[in-house]
């Protein structure tokens, strides 16, 4: 192979520093998931195609990576589709497996498959990669991690309250202060659709309303009319154009606006329960805000809808989202299993934490000290000390070769190792170690306990 | 979908208890990798097909999972191969990507691709799943994790010494006392081949010799002769039929036996360095043993060969292996990069730790306490306490619904939660909590600090 090897577009190699930073974030998410009573599961990277196909719409089906059957796959290929060169139709007969597209469908499949072994309500978390044959672009990859926490088997709104707290706790622990947890409710959206008398225009309506800050009230109304929403309808929801105040005040406005809609009023009631309790219990650093333009997952969410925006100083899309879906496992034949869950967007959280310089320096810390290799006898003496230090939990290593000393020091420097330990002939005789601080240049002659102490303290 | 959903054969779902146990093992491997100065990298799940194909032999090529190109893949399919229905030849034109088959080839690709950013010697570890379209059977899966540590860029034998120590440390930490770390050297095997004058019979020779315990000296010799090894050759290596004593004694016997072989004597010298230093530095609980029948990876290992057998009380194949390969990155055009590494077999280690009952009980620990839900007011009071307890790092949860109390207690029991906290009307009035130990049945009335103390201590 003459040219340098490469990796498929949309995928990434992670260097040691990147892995360390990613794991720092994952570890904080994971430990808080567990503190809130969620338990981990893991599912296979590929599922039977029938498990995934048809669950994400036509577009989703196209973006699912299919795995070619092993062996003589053409022997079982559908002859007609093969003759017609119909790629889409042929796929089912030459590919039985596909890479998972998200963690929600595999979770639903898991719940149905193992329903007799599961104690409900089941609080599960899952942190695994997913794959999508999307066109790669900045911040969008073909392989990326999802970090999901869901509860299945209870309609209690206390779970929504806890999920808001969970977001607050994770982002506060990461030092990401001032994230906005936006909340809405599918039933509020249905109520608005009822009021404007055009449920098919709901998305057009929310998309236009979302631009209020950018294009102003007149601009939004103009766009709505262009999209076929009547002036009369717009008049009915006039309060939404001046939708300010505390959450509690906003909810009160909605309860007037949606008075005539039974569904809408159910949404108001749910929102009030969640927001009142979150407010009274208090959040550490996050801000809870009601956003009636929030319409993500409109096709499957049935109650609360969540989305998290990063601190205002960072220009970046949402770093988390989720909601309530009343029929999570119905696609696999298990009815009446309400689920509610949230997801953390690892890649974007990484970028935000990086931009705000919030990764602790210790995250990427490498070995504490490099023992310089002065030859076989000295190396053996060093290895004896290294063994003891490692037993004490201190990360240390020895340069493997008896190379030029300058090269060895350079290695420590390039690796970001803060101390060098010199064990030459002299140290061997006196049974000591010369510990050199590579940042200050200070050098001390110490016995083993002294080295151990110094490296433990640093 | 009428029937219960399932997963592809050879893949697995992992329940919360299984994930917890797997992560317990992974965490011990990971933290020791880091203590020894190894740094983590991660590579994409799929690579360009050309990166993987041809690297694992013909059999390997067949076992690599190929990913079907997205979109109208038949449009670019090779017409001739399509017409001939030649599945094997068609693949390259309808599949550009493949799931990684091991972690070594992607590591070699990583080193070559990022050679300018890497400071050598590079000590990397990688813990990620790999996929093989093998026929599934007991203990063999189509998706499984590999845990590899390798050093690239130095021929120093101190690395072999450290890798033996690393095995010892990991298995000792897991409580797996008495594993046997078998060592051999490719050059010893070459030496033996020279002495028996039949390098093409080397595998037949080692396979037969490996049966010494089972079929006795006469049986082994009979098999060797059947395989075409001359009686004269067998006579020359007679000492191998009574190959006992300490490692040091075994090496001395080899140095007599292989006296005439330059390559063999180089192997003796390497073995002696590694074994002497390992012995003098000492191992915690593992046993180092020289096994001249160890011939794994004969096609790529060039120096040391390692394999780890579980404690003798467990009937199970090797739980780890590795070795030295002098030309790791040559396949991608970067010459003279010697590598040495070891791998831990997660699935088998799991089975051994399970069989010996060595998983600490705390590994699968769920929440410390379940707060019983007596209705909205009580639940709010409970949630205030829960928030504080979680802030103090204590895992607690509330039953989300105001269900029958017996059902809630049953939930705690089935989940293995050791305490229930009762917050009824009475507790609300007295600002207390009733803490019930679900194992002993003991119940105490405590204030918040009392609950916190009790749950922290338990």
mmCIF file of C-alpha atoms in Angstrom, chain B residues 123-248:
data_model
loop_
_atom_site.group_PDB
_atom_site.id
_atom_site.type_symbol
_atom_site.label_atom_id
_atom_site.label_comp_id
_atom_site.label_asym_id
_atom_site.label_seq_id
_atom_site.Cartn_x
_atom_site.Cartn_y
_atom_site.Cartn_z
ATOM 1 C CA UNK B 123 2.313 2.660 24.588
ATOM 2 C CA UNK B 124 -1.327 2.390 23.673
ATOM 3 C CA UNK B 125 -4.269 0.431 24.991
ATOM 4 C CA UNK B 126 -7.589 -0.123 23.297
ATOM 5 C CA UNK B 127 -10.766 -1.708 24.687
ATOM 6 C CA UNK B 128 -13.401 -1.977 21.976
ATOM 7 C CA UNK B 129 -15.681 -4.547 20.363
ATOM 8 C CA UNK B 130 -14.675 -6.534 17.278
ATOM 9 C CA UNK B 131 -16.839 -8.570 14.937
ATOM 10 C CA UNK B 132 -16.309 -11.939 13.260
ATOM 11 C CA UNK B 133 -18.734 -13.916 11.110
ATOM 12 C CA UNK B 134 -17.593 -17.122 12.797
ATOM 13 C CA UNK B 135 -19.997 -19.978 13.394
ATOM 14 C CA UNK B 136 -21.307 -19.143 16.883
ATOM 15 C CA UNK B 137 -20.718 -21.742 19.587
ATOM 16 C CA UNK B 138 -20.329 -21.944 23.360
ATOM 17 C CA UNK B 139 -18.035 -19.084 24.360
ATOM 18 C CA UNK B 140 -17.538 -17.875 20.777
ATOM 19 C CA UNK B 141 -19.486 -14.810 19.700
ATOM 20 C CA UNK B 142 -19.857 -12.691 16.588
ATOM 21 C CA UNK B 143 -19.424 -9.508 18.609
ATOM 22 C CA UNK B 144 -16.980 -9.447 21.503
ATOM 23 C CA UNK B 145 -14.623 -7.051 23.253
ATOM 24 C CA UNK B 146 -10.873 -7.107 22.932
ATOM 25 C CA UNK B 147 -8.644 -5.483 25.551
ATOM 26 C CA UNK B 148 -5.191 -4.882 24.085
ATOM 27 C CA UNK B 149 -2.042 -3.165 25.306
ATOM 28 C CA UNK B 150 0.849 -2.738 22.870
ATOM 29 C CA UNK B 151 4.094 -0.805 22.691
ATOM 30 C CA UNK B 152 5.385 0.172 19.302
ATOM 31 C CA UNK B 153 8.745 1.684 18.446
ATOM 32 C CA UNK B 154 11.208 -0.111 20.703
ATOM 33 C CA UNK B 155 12.832 -3.539 20.705
ATOM 34 C CA UNK B 156 13.710 -3.372 24.404
ATOM 35 C CA UNK B 157 12.999 -6.637 26.182
ATOM 36 C CA UNK B 158 12.124 -4.704 29.341
ATOM 37 C CA UNK B 159 8.733 -4.370 27.698
ATOM 38 C CA UNK B 160 8.230 -8.113 27.697
ATOM 39 C CA UNK B 161 9.223 -8.046 31.385
ATOM 40 C CA UNK B 162 6.621 -5.369 32.086
ATOM 41 C CA UNK B 163 3.890 -7.137 30.118
ATOM 42 C CA UNK B 164 4.359 -10.252 32.249
ATOM 43 C CA UNK B 165 4.098 -8.024 35.341
ATOM 44 C CA UNK B 166 0.980 -6.417 33.891
ATOM 45 C CA UNK B 167 -0.704 -9.802 33.450
ATOM 46 C CA UNK B 168 0.266 -10.700 37.029
ATOM 47 C CA UNK B 169 -1.069 -7.420 38.419
ATOM 48 C CA UNK B 170 -4.415 -7.559 36.597
ATOM 49 C CA UNK B 171 -5.152 -11.177 37.452
ATOM 50 C CA UNK B 172 -4.007 -10.725 41.052
ATOM 51 C CA UNK B 173 -6.269 -7.663 41.414
ATOM 52 C CA UNK B 174 -9.179 -9.738 40.080
ATOM 53 C CA UNK B 175 -8.421 -12.316 42.761
ATOM 54 C CA UNK B 176 -7.565 -14.889 40.081
ATOM 55 C CA UNK B 177 -4.599 -16.424 41.883
ATOM 56 C CA UNK B 178 -2.393 -19.010 40.254
ATOM 57 C CA UNK B 179 -2.798 -18.217 36.582
ATOM 58 C CA UNK B 180 0.051 -19.585 34.471
ATOM 59 C CA UNK B 181 1.716 -17.124 32.125
ATOM 60 C CA UNK B 182 3.252 -19.355 29.488
ATOM 61 C CA UNK B 183 6.119 -17.914 27.522
ATOM 62 C CA UNK B 184 7.918 -19.104 24.420
ATOM 63 C CA UNK B 185 9.874 -17.440 21.642
ATOM 64 C CA UNK B 186 9.473 -17.674 17.895
ATOM 65 C CA UNK B 187 13.232 -18.005 17.583
ATOM 66 C CA UNK B 188 13.233 -21.051 19.859
ATOM 67 C CA UNK B 189 10.657 -22.614 17.566
ATOM 68 C CA UNK B 190 12.793 -21.776 14.537
ATOM 69 C CA UNK B 191 15.755 -23.328 16.330
ATOM 70 C CA UNK B 192 13.823 -26.520 16.996
ATOM 71 C CA UNK B 193 12.736 -26.615 13.341
ATOM 72 C CA UNK B 194 16.391 -26.320 12.344
ATOM 73 C CA UNK B 195 17.420 -29.099 14.694
ATOM 74 C CA UNK B 196 14.704 -31.468 13.486
ATOM 75 C CA UNK B 197 15.588 -30.412 9.956
ATOM 76 C CA UNK B 198 11.966 -29.869 8.956
ATOM 77 C CA UNK B 199 10.673 -26.349 9.312
ATOM 78 C CA UNK B 200 7.460 -27.291 7.455
ATOM 79 C CA UNK B 201 6.741 -29.867 10.165
ATOM 80 C CA UNK B 202 7.062 -27.393 13.054
ATOM 81 C CA UNK B 203 3.338 -27.185 13.798
ATOM 82 C CA UNK B 204 2.918 -30.963 13.599
ATOM 83 C CA UNK B 205 5.835 -31.243 15.986
ATOM 84 C CA UNK B 206 4.517 -28.781 18.602
ATOM 85 C CA UNK B 207 0.952 -30.114 18.378
ATOM 86 C CA UNK B 208 2.207 -33.646 19.014
ATOM 87 C CA UNK B 209 4.588 -32.570 21.804
ATOM 88 C CA UNK B 210 1.744 -30.702 23.513
ATOM 89 C CA UNK B 211 0.016 -34.085 24.054
ATOM 90 C CA UNK B 212 2.863 -35.446 26.219
ATOM 91 C CA UNK B 213 0.778 -35.345 29.408
ATOM 92 C CA UNK B 214 -2.125 -37.093 27.725
ATOM 93 C CA UNK B 215 -0.635 -39.775 25.505
ATOM 94 C CA UNK B 216 2.893 -40.211 26.918
ATOM 95 C CA UNK B 217 6.287 -40.150 25.263
ATOM 96 C CA UNK B 218 5.650 -43.183 23.089
ATOM 97 C CA UNK B 219 2.325 -41.833 21.882
ATOM 98 C CA UNK B 220 3.841 -38.490 20.969
ATOM 99 C CA UNK B 221 6.737 -40.072 19.107
ATOM 100 C CA UNK B 222 4.332 -42.334 17.221
ATOM 101 C CA UNK B 223 2.315 -39.309 16.117
ATOM 102 C CA UNK B 224 5.473 -37.456 15.065
ATOM 103 C CA UNK B 225 6.608 -40.342 12.934
ATOM 104 C CA UNK B 226 3.159 -40.606 11.377
ATOM 105 C CA UNK B 227 3.460 -36.928 10.470
ATOM 106 C CA UNK B 228 6.742 -37.638 8.672
ATOM 107 C CA UNK B 229 9.271 -36.479 11.257
ATOM 108 C CA UNK B 230 12.285 -38.770 11.187
ATOM 109 C CA UNK B 231 13.352 -40.919 14.134
ATOM 110 C CA UNK B 232 16.745 -39.333 13.870
ATOM 111 C CA UNK B 233 15.250 -35.853 14.284
ATOM 112 C CA UNK B 234 13.205 -36.974 17.262
ATOM 113 C CA UNK B 235 16.333 -38.344 18.877
ATOM 114 C CA UNK B 236 18.028 -34.957 18.535
ATOM 115 C CA UNK B 237 15.378 -33.238 20.613
ATOM 116 C CA UNK B 238 15.036 -36.030 23.172
ATOM 117 C CA UNK B 239 15.513 -33.565 26.095
ATOM 118 C CA UNK B 240 12.142 -31.986 25.206
ATOM 119 C CA UNK B 241 10.413 -35.207 26.265
ATOM 120 C CA UNK B 242 11.647 -34.748 29.778
ATOM 121 C CA UNK B 243 11.502 -30.984 29.910
ATOM 122 C CA UNK B 244 11.068 -30.168 33.591
ATOM 123 C CA UNK B 245 12.571 -28.071 36.353
ATOM 124 C CA UNK B 246 12.641 -24.333 36.948
ATOM 125 C CA UNK B 247 12.470 -21.930 34.028
ATOM 126 C CA UNK B 248 16.134 -21.286 34.463
#
